[in-house]
Coordinates of C-alpha atoms and ligand atoms in Angstrom, one line a residue:
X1 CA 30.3 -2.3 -17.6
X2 CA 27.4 -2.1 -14.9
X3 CA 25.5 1.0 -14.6
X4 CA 24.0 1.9 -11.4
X5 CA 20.0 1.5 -11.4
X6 CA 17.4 4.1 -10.8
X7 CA 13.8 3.3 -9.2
X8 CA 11.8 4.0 -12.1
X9 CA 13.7 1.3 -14.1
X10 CA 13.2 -1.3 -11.4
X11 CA 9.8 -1.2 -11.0
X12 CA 9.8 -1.4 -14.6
X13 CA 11.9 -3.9 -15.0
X14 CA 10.2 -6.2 -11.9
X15 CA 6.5 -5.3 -13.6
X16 CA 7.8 -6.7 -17.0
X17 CA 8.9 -10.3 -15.4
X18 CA 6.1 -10.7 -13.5
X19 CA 7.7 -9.9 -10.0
X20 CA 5.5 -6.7 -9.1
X21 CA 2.3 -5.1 -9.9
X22 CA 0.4 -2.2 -9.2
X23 CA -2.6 -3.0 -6.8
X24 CA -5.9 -3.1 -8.7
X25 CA -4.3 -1.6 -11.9
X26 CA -7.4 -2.0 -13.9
X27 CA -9.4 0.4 -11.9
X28 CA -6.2 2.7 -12.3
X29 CA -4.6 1.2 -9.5
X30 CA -4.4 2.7 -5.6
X31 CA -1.5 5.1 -4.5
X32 CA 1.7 2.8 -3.1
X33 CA -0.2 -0.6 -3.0
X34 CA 1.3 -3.2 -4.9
X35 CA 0.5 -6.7 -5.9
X36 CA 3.6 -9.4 -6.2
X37 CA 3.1 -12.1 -9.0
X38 CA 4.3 -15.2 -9.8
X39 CA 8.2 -14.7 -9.8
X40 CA 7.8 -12.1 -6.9
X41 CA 5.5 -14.6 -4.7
X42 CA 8.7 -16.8 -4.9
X43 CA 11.0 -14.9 -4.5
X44 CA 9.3 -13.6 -1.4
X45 CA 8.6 -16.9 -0.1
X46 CA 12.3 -18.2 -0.3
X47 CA 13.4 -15.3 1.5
X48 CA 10.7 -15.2 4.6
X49 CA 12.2 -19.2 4.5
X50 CA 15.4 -18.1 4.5
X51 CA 15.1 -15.8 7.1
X52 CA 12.8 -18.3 9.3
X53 CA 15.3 -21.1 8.8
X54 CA 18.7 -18.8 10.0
X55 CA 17.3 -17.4 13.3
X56 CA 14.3 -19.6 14.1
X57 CA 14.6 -23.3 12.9
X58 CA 18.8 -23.5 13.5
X59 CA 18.6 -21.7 16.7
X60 CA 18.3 -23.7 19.7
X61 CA 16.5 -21.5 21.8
X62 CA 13.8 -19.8 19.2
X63 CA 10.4 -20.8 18.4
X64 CA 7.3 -18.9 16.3
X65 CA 4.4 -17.9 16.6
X66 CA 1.2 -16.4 14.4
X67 CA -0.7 -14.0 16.0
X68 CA -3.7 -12.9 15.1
X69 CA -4.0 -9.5 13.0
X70 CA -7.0 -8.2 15.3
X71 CA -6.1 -8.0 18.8
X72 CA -8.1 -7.7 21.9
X73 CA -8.0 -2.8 21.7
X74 CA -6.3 -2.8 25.3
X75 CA -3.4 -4.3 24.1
X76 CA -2.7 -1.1 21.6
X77 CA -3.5 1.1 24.9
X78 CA -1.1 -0.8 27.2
X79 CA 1.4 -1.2 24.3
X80 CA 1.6 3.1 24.3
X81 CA 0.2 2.5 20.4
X82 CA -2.8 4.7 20.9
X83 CA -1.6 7.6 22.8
X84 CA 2.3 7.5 20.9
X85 CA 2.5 5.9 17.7
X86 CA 1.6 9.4 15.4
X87 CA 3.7 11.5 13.4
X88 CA 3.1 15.3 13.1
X89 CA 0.4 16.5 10.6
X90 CA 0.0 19.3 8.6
X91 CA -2.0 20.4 5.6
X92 CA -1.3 23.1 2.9
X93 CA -4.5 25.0 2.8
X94 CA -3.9 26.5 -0.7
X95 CA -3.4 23.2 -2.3
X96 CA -4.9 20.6 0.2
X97 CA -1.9 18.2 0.3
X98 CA -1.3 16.5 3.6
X99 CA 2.6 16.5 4.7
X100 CA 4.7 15.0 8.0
X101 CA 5.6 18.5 9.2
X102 CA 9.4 16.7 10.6
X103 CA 9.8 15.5 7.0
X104 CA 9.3 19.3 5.3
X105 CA 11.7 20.6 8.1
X106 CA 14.1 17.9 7.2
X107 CA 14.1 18.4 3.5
X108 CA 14.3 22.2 3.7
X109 CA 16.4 23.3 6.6
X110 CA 20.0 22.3 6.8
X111 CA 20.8 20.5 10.0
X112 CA 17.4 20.9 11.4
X113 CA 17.4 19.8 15.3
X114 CA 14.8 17.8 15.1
X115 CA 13.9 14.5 16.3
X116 CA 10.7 11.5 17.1
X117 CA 10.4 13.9 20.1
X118 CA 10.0 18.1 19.2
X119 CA 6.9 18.9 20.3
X120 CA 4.3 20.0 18.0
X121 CA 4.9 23.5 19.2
X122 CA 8.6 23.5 18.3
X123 CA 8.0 22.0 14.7
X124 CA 5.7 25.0 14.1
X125 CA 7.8 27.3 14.9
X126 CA 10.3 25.9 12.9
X127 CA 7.9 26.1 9.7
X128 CA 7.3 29.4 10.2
X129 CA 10.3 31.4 11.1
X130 CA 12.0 29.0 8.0
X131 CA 9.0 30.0 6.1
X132 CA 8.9 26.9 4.7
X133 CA 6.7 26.4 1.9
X134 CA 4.1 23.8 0.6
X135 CA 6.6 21.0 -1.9
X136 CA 3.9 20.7 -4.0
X137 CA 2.4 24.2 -4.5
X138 CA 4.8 26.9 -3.2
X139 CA 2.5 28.7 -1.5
X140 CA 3.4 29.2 2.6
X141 CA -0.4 28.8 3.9
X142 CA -0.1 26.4 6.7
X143 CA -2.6 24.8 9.1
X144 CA -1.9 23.5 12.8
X145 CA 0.3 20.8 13.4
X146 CA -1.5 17.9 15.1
X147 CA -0.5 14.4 16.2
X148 CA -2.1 11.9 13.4
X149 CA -2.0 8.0 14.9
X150 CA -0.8 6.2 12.3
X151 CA -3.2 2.8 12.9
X152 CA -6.3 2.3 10.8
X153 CA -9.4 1.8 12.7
X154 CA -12.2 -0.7 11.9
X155 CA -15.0 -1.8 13.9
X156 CA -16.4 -5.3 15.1
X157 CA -19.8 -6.5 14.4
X158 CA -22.3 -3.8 13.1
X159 CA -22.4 -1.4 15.3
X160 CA -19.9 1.3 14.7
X161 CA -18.9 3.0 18.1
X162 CA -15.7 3.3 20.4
X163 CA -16.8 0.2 22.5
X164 CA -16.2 -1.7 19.1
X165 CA -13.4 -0.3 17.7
X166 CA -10.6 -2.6 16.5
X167 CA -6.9 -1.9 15.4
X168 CA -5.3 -3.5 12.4
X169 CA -2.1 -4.2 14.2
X170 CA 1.1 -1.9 13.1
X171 CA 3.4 -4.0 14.5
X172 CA 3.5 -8.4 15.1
X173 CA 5.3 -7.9 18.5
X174 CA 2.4 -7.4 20.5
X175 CA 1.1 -10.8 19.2
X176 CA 4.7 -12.1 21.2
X177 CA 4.2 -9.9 23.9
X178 CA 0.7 -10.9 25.0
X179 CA 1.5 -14.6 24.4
X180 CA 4.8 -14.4 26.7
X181 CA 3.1 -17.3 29.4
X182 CA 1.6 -19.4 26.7
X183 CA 4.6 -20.0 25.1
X184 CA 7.7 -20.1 27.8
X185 CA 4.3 -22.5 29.9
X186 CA 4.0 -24.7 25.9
X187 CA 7.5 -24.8 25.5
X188 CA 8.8 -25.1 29.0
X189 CA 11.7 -22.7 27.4
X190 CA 14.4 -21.0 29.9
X191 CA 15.2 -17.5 29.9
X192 CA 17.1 -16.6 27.2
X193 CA 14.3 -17.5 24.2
X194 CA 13.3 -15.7 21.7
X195 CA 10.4 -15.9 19.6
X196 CA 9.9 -15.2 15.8
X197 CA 7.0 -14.0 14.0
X198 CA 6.5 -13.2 10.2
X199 CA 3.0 -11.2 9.5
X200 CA 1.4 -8.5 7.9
X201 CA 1.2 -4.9 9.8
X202 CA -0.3 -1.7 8.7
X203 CA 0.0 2.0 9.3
X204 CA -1.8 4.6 7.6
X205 CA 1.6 6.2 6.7
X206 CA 1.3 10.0 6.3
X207 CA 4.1 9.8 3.1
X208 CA 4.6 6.6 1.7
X209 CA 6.2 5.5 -1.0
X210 CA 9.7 4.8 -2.9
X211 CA 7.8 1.9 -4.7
X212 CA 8.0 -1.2 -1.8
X213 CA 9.6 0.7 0.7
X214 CA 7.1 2.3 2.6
X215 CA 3.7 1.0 1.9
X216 CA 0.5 0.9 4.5
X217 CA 0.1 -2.7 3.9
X218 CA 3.4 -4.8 4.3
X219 CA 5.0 -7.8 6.1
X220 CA 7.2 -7.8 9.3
X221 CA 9.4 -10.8 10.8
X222 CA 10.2 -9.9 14.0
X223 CA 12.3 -11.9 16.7
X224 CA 11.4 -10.7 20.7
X225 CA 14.0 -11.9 22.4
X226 CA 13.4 -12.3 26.1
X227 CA 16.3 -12.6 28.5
X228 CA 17.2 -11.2 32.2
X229 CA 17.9 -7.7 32.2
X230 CA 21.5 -8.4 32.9
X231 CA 22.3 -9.9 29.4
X232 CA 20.6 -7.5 27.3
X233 CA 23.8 -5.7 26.3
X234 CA 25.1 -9.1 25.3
X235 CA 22.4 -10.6 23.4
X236 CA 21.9 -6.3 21.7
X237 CA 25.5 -7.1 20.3
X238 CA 24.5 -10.9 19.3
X239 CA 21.8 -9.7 17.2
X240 CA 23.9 -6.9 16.1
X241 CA 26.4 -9.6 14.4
X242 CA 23.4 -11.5 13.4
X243 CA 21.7 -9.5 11.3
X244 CA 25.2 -8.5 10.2
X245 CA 26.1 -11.9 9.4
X246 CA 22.6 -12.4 7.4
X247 CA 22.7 -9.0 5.3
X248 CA 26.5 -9.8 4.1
X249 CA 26.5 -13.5 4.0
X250 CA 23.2 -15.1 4.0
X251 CA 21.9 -12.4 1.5
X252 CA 25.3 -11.7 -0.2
X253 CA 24.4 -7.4 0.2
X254 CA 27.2 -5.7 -1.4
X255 CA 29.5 -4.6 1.8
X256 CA 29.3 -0.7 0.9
X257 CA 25.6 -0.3 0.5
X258 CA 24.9 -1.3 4.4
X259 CA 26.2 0.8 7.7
X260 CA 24.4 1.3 11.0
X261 CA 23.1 4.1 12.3
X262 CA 23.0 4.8 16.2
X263 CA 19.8 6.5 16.9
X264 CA 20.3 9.7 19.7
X265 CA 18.8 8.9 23.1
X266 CA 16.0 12.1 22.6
X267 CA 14.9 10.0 19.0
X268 CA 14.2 6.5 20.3
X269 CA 10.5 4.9 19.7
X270 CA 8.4 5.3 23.3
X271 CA 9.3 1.8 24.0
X272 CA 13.1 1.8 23.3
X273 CA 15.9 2.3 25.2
X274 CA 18.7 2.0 22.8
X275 CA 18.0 1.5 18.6
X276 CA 20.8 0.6 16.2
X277 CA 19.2 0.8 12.6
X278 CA 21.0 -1.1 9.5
X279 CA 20.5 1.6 7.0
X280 CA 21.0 0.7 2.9
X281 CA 21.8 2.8 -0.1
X282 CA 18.7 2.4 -1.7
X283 CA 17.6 4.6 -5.1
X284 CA 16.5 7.2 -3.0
X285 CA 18.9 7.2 -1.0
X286 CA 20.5 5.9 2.7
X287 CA 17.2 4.6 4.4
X288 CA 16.4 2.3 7.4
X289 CA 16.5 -1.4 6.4
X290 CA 16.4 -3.4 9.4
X291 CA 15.8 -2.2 12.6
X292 CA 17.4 -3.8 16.3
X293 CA 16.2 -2.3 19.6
X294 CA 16.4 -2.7 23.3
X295 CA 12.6 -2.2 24.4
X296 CA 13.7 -3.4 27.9
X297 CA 10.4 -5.1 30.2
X298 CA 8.6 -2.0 28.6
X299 CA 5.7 -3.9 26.6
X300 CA 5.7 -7.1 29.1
X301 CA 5.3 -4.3 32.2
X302 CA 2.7 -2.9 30.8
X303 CA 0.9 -5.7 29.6
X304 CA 1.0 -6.6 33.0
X305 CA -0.2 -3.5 34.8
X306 CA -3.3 -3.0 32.3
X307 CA -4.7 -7.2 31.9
X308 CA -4.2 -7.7 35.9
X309 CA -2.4 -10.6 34.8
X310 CA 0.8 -12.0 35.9
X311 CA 3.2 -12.0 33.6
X312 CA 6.6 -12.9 35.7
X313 CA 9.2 -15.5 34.8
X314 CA 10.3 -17.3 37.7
X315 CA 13.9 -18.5 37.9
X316 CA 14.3 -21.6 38.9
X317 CA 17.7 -21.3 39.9
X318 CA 17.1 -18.9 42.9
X319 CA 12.9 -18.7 43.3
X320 CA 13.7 -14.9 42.2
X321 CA 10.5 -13.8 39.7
X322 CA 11.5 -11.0 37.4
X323 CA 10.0 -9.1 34.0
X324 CA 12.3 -10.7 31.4
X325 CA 13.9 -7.6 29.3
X326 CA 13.4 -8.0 25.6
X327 CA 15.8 -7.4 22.4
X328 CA 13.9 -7.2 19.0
X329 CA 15.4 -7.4 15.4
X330 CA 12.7 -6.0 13.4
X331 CA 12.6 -5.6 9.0
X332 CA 10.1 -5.8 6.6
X333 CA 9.8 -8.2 4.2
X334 CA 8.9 -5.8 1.5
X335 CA 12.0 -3.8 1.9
X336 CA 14.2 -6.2 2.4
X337 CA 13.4 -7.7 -0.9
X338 CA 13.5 -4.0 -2.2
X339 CA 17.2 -4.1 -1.2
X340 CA 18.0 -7.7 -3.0
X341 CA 16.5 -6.7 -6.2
X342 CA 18.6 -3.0 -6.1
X343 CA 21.7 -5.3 -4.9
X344 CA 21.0 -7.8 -7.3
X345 CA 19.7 -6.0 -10.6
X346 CA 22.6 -5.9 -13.2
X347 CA 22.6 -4.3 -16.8
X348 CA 25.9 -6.1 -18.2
X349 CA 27.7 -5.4 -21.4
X350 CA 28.7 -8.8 -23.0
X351 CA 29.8 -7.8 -26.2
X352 CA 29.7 -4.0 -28.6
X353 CA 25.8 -3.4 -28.3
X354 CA 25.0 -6.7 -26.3
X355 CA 23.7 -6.2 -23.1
X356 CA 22.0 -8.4 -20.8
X357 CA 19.7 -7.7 -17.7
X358 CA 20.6 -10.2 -14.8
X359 CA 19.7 -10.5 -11.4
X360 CA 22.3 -12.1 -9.5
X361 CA 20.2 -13.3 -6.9
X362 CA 22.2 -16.3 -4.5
X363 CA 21.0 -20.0 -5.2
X364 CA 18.6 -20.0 -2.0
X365 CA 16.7 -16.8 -3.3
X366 CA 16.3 -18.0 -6.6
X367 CA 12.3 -18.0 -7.8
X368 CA 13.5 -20.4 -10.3
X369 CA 16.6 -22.9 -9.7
X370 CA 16.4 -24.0 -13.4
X371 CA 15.1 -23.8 -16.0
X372 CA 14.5 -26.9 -19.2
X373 CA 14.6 -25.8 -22.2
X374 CA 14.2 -28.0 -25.3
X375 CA 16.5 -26.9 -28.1
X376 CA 13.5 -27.7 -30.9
X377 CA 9.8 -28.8 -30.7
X378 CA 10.4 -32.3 -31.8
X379 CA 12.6 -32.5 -28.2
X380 CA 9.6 -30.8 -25.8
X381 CA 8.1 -34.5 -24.8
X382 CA 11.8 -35.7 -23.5
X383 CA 12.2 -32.2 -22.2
X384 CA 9.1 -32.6 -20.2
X385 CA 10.3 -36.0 -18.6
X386 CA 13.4 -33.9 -17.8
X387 CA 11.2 -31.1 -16.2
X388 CA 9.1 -33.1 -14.4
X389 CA 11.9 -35.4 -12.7
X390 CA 13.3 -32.4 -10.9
X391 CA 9.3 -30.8 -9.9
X392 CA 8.9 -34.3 -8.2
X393 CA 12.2 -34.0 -6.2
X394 CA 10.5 -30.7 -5.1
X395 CA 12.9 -28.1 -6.9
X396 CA 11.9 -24.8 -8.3
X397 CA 11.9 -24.9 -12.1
X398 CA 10.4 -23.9 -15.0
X399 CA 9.8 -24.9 -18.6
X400 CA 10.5 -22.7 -21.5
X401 CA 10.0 -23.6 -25.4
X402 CA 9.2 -20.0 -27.5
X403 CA 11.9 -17.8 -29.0
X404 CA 15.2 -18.8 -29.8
X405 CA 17.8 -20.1 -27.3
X406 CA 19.6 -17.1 -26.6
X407 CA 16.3 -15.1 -26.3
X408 CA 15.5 -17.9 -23.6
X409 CA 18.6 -17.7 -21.8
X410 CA 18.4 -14.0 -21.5
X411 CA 14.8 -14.1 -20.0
X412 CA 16.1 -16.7 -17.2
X413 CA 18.6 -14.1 -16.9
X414 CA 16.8 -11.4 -16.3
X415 CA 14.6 -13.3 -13.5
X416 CA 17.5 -14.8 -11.6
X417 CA 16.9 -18.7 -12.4
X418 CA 20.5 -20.5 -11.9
X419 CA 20.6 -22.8 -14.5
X420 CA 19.4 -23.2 -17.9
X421 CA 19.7 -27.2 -18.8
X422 CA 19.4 -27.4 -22.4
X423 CA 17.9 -30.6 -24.1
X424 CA 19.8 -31.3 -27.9
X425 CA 19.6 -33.4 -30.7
X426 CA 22.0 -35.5 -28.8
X427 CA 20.5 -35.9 -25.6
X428 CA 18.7 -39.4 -26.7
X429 CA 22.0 -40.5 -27.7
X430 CA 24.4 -39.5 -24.8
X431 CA 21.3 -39.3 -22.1
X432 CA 22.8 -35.5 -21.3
X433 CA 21.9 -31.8 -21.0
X434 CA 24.0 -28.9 -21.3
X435 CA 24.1 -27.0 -18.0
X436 CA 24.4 -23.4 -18.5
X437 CA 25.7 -21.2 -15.2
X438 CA 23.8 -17.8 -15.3
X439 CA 26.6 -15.6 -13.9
X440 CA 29.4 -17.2 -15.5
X441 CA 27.3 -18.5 -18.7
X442 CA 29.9 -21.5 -19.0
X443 CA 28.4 -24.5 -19.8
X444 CA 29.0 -28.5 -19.1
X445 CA 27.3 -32.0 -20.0
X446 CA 25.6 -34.0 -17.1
X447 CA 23.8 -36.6 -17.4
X448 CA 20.2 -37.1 -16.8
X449 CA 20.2 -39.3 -13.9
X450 CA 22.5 -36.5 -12.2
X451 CA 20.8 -33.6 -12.7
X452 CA 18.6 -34.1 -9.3
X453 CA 21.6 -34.8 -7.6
X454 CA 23.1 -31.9 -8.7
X455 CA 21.0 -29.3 -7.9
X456 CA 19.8 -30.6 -4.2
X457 CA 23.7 -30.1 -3.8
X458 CA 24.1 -26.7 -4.4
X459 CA 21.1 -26.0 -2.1
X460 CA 22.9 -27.7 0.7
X461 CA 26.6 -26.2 -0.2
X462 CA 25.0 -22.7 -0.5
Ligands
GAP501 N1 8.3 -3.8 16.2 C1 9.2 -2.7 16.0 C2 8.9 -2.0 14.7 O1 7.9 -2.2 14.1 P1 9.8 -0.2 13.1 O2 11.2 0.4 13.0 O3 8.7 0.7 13.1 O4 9.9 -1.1 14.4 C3 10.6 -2.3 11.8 O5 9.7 -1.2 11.9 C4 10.8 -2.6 10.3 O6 9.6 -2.7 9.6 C5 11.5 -1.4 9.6 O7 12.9 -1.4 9.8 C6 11.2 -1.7 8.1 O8 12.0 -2.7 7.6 C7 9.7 -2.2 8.3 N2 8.7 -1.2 8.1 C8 8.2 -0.3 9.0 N3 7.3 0.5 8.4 C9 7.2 0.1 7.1 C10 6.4 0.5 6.0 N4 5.5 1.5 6.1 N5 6.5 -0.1 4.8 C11 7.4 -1.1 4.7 N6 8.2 -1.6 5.7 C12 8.1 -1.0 6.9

């Protein structure tokens, strides 16, 4: 019997093992910032490696890039960043709290026709004849509503003034963008190419929150794929399988927690022309996961008009230069993760008033693929030899000699390690281990001089 699993007890739960933590908890921590720890640095790191190897590394007409985090301020101008990447403010002036007025609307009036486009003028009217009142204090005493640009602001060198103002990028496509002739010039790549980018963006979001999903620091890999304006239909319904094909089968999502959602032509991004979302059934409900839009020669037309520089693709196959259109799969890190460990977390029943937490996570994902654990202490020195033979053929593992053997097996359980290899009284004897399978929890003997062999296998044939 599985039950299903509520936010609170995953954060929890991932805080226990050593996955998540709340940023600078010993100064009583700072609102939706979070720290990932050992298991969760793994985790993360297999799955930005995943993700790198299925649509950069295998693909034929990909490469990557890392952009810098700092970019040169007329690129946010050019990009439309500065003058139309805000959501609507408003304060409550009884209580002080700050609110995104389209989010009150939506939460408190049925079918509200609003979208990424009402005018400020239209959301307040909306708050008043509704006379919506202030979630946190009740009271209906509302300020203006006013566009709030969601990019933080720093400034270069020490003098603080506009000349030296810097943006802490929200998005890693610009990075792409504004390299477009170093790379297709580098790479001497043909239209269609596309390339990848993993980073860290910010936005100083006006309501963040639901643990990992909405944070103002968090990671983005991003794909801009640039091809004539001709195939972007085409390569829109490639990516649309894609991302598909890595949600369901890469990732293993369970089938019922993912559907799209078709954004309306009035609520597209200013740089889209059509945006399919892949939403998932997270705690709090059906939310954007992973995000695929047309943004069409938008970013490389611009980028053009404001640096005076020529950013054309000349085709070679009839001297005609054109403004390559662009499709862009676009997800989080941090969410997507969020999703695996909802997908993933399982409270089973194994026997009357024996559970176990597992997360099912699929071989690739793994923070740990196994995990050696010596049946007494007299067995920890030919346990380490054991251990250390698989760290040198550079597989994830760990060692584990406190508690009792069930106690151990549940706790590689519970943080999604594959195997437990068990080393006995008569592994001197027979030169085996036990393995021990975590979903099935059937076990076999293999020897020694296989167990390499064995795992590297299961990475391939995953
Ligand atoms: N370059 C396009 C772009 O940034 P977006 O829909 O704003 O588009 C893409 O973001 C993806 O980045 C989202 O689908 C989500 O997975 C992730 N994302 C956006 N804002 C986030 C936030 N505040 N916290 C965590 N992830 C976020």
């Amino acid at each position: 019997m599985e039950k299903t699993i509520k936010q609170d007890e995953i954060v929890n739960f991932l805080k226990k093992y050593g996955f998540v933590f709340p940023c600078s908890e010993i100064y009583n921590g700072l609102a939706n910032a979070w720290d990932y720890g050992p298991l969760g640095v793994l985790l993360k790191n297999n799955l930005k490696s995943l993700w790198w190897k299925y649509f950069i590394t295998s693909k034929a007409n990909m490469v990557g890039l890392d952009s810098a985090i700092f970019l040169n301020p007329n690129v946010w101008k050019a990009s439309g960043h500065i003058e139309s990447f805000s959501d609507p403010l408003i304060d409550c002036k009884h209580c002080k709290k700050r609110f995104r007025a389209d989010k009150i609307i939506n939460d408190q009036v049925k079918n509200a026709k609003i979208n990424e486009n009402s005018s400020l003028e239209s959301l307040q009217k909306i708050i008043k004849e509704n006379h919506i009142k202030c979630p946190n204090c009740q009271h209906e005493d509302w300020t203006e509503i006013r566009k709030f640009n969601l990019m933080f602001q720093t400034n270069q060198s020490i003098v603080k003034d506009k000349e030296n103002t810097l943006y802490l990028r929200p998005e890693t496509a610009q990075g792409i963008f504004i390299n477009f002739n170093n790379i297709q010039r580098t790479s001497s790549l043909k239209l269609p190419f596309g390339v990848g980018q993993i980073g860290k963006s910010f936005r100083n979001e006006i309501t963040p929150g639901n643990f990992i999903f909405r944070t103002r620091e968090f990671e983005q890999m991003e794909i801009e794929f640039f091809c004539f304006p001709q195939q972007a239909a085409e390569f829109f319904n490639f990516f649309l399988n894609e991302i598909n094909f890595f949600l369901l089968k890469k990732l293993k999502l369970n089938k019922e927690k993912i559907k799209t959602y078709e954004h309306p032509k009035n609520d597209l991004s200013h740089y889209a022309k059509r945006t399919i979302d892949f939403q998932y059934r997270f705690p709090h409900g059906w939310s954007e996961l992973w995000g695929l839009s047309n943004r069409t020669d938008y970013d490389l037309l611009n980028h053009q008009k404001n640096s005076g520089k020529n950013l054309m693709y000349l085709d070679q196959k009839n001297g005609k230069k054109i403004i390559p259109y662009v499709i862009e799969p676009s997800v989080g890190v941090e969410r997507l993760l969020y999703a695996i460990i909802c997908d993933t977390f399982t409270y089973q029943k194994i026997k009357d008033n024996d559970y176990r937490e597992v997360l099912c996570l699929s071989y690739e994902l793994c923070p740990y693929k196994v995990a050696v654990l010596p049946l007494s202490v007299s067995l920890i020195n030919d346990a380490k030899e054991i251990y250390q033979q698989i760290l040198n053929a550079n597989i994830s593992a760990t060692f584990a000699t406190s508690g009792s053997i069930g106690k151990r097996y549940r706790k590689q359980d519970a943080i999604g390690t594959y195997y437990c290899l068990t080393i006995d009284f008569e592994t001197a004897n027979d030169q085996c281990v036990t393995v021990r399978h975590r979903d099935t929890m059937r076990q076999k003997r293999i020897k020694i001089s296989e167990i390499n062999n064995f795992l590297s296998k299961k990475m391939i044939n995953e």
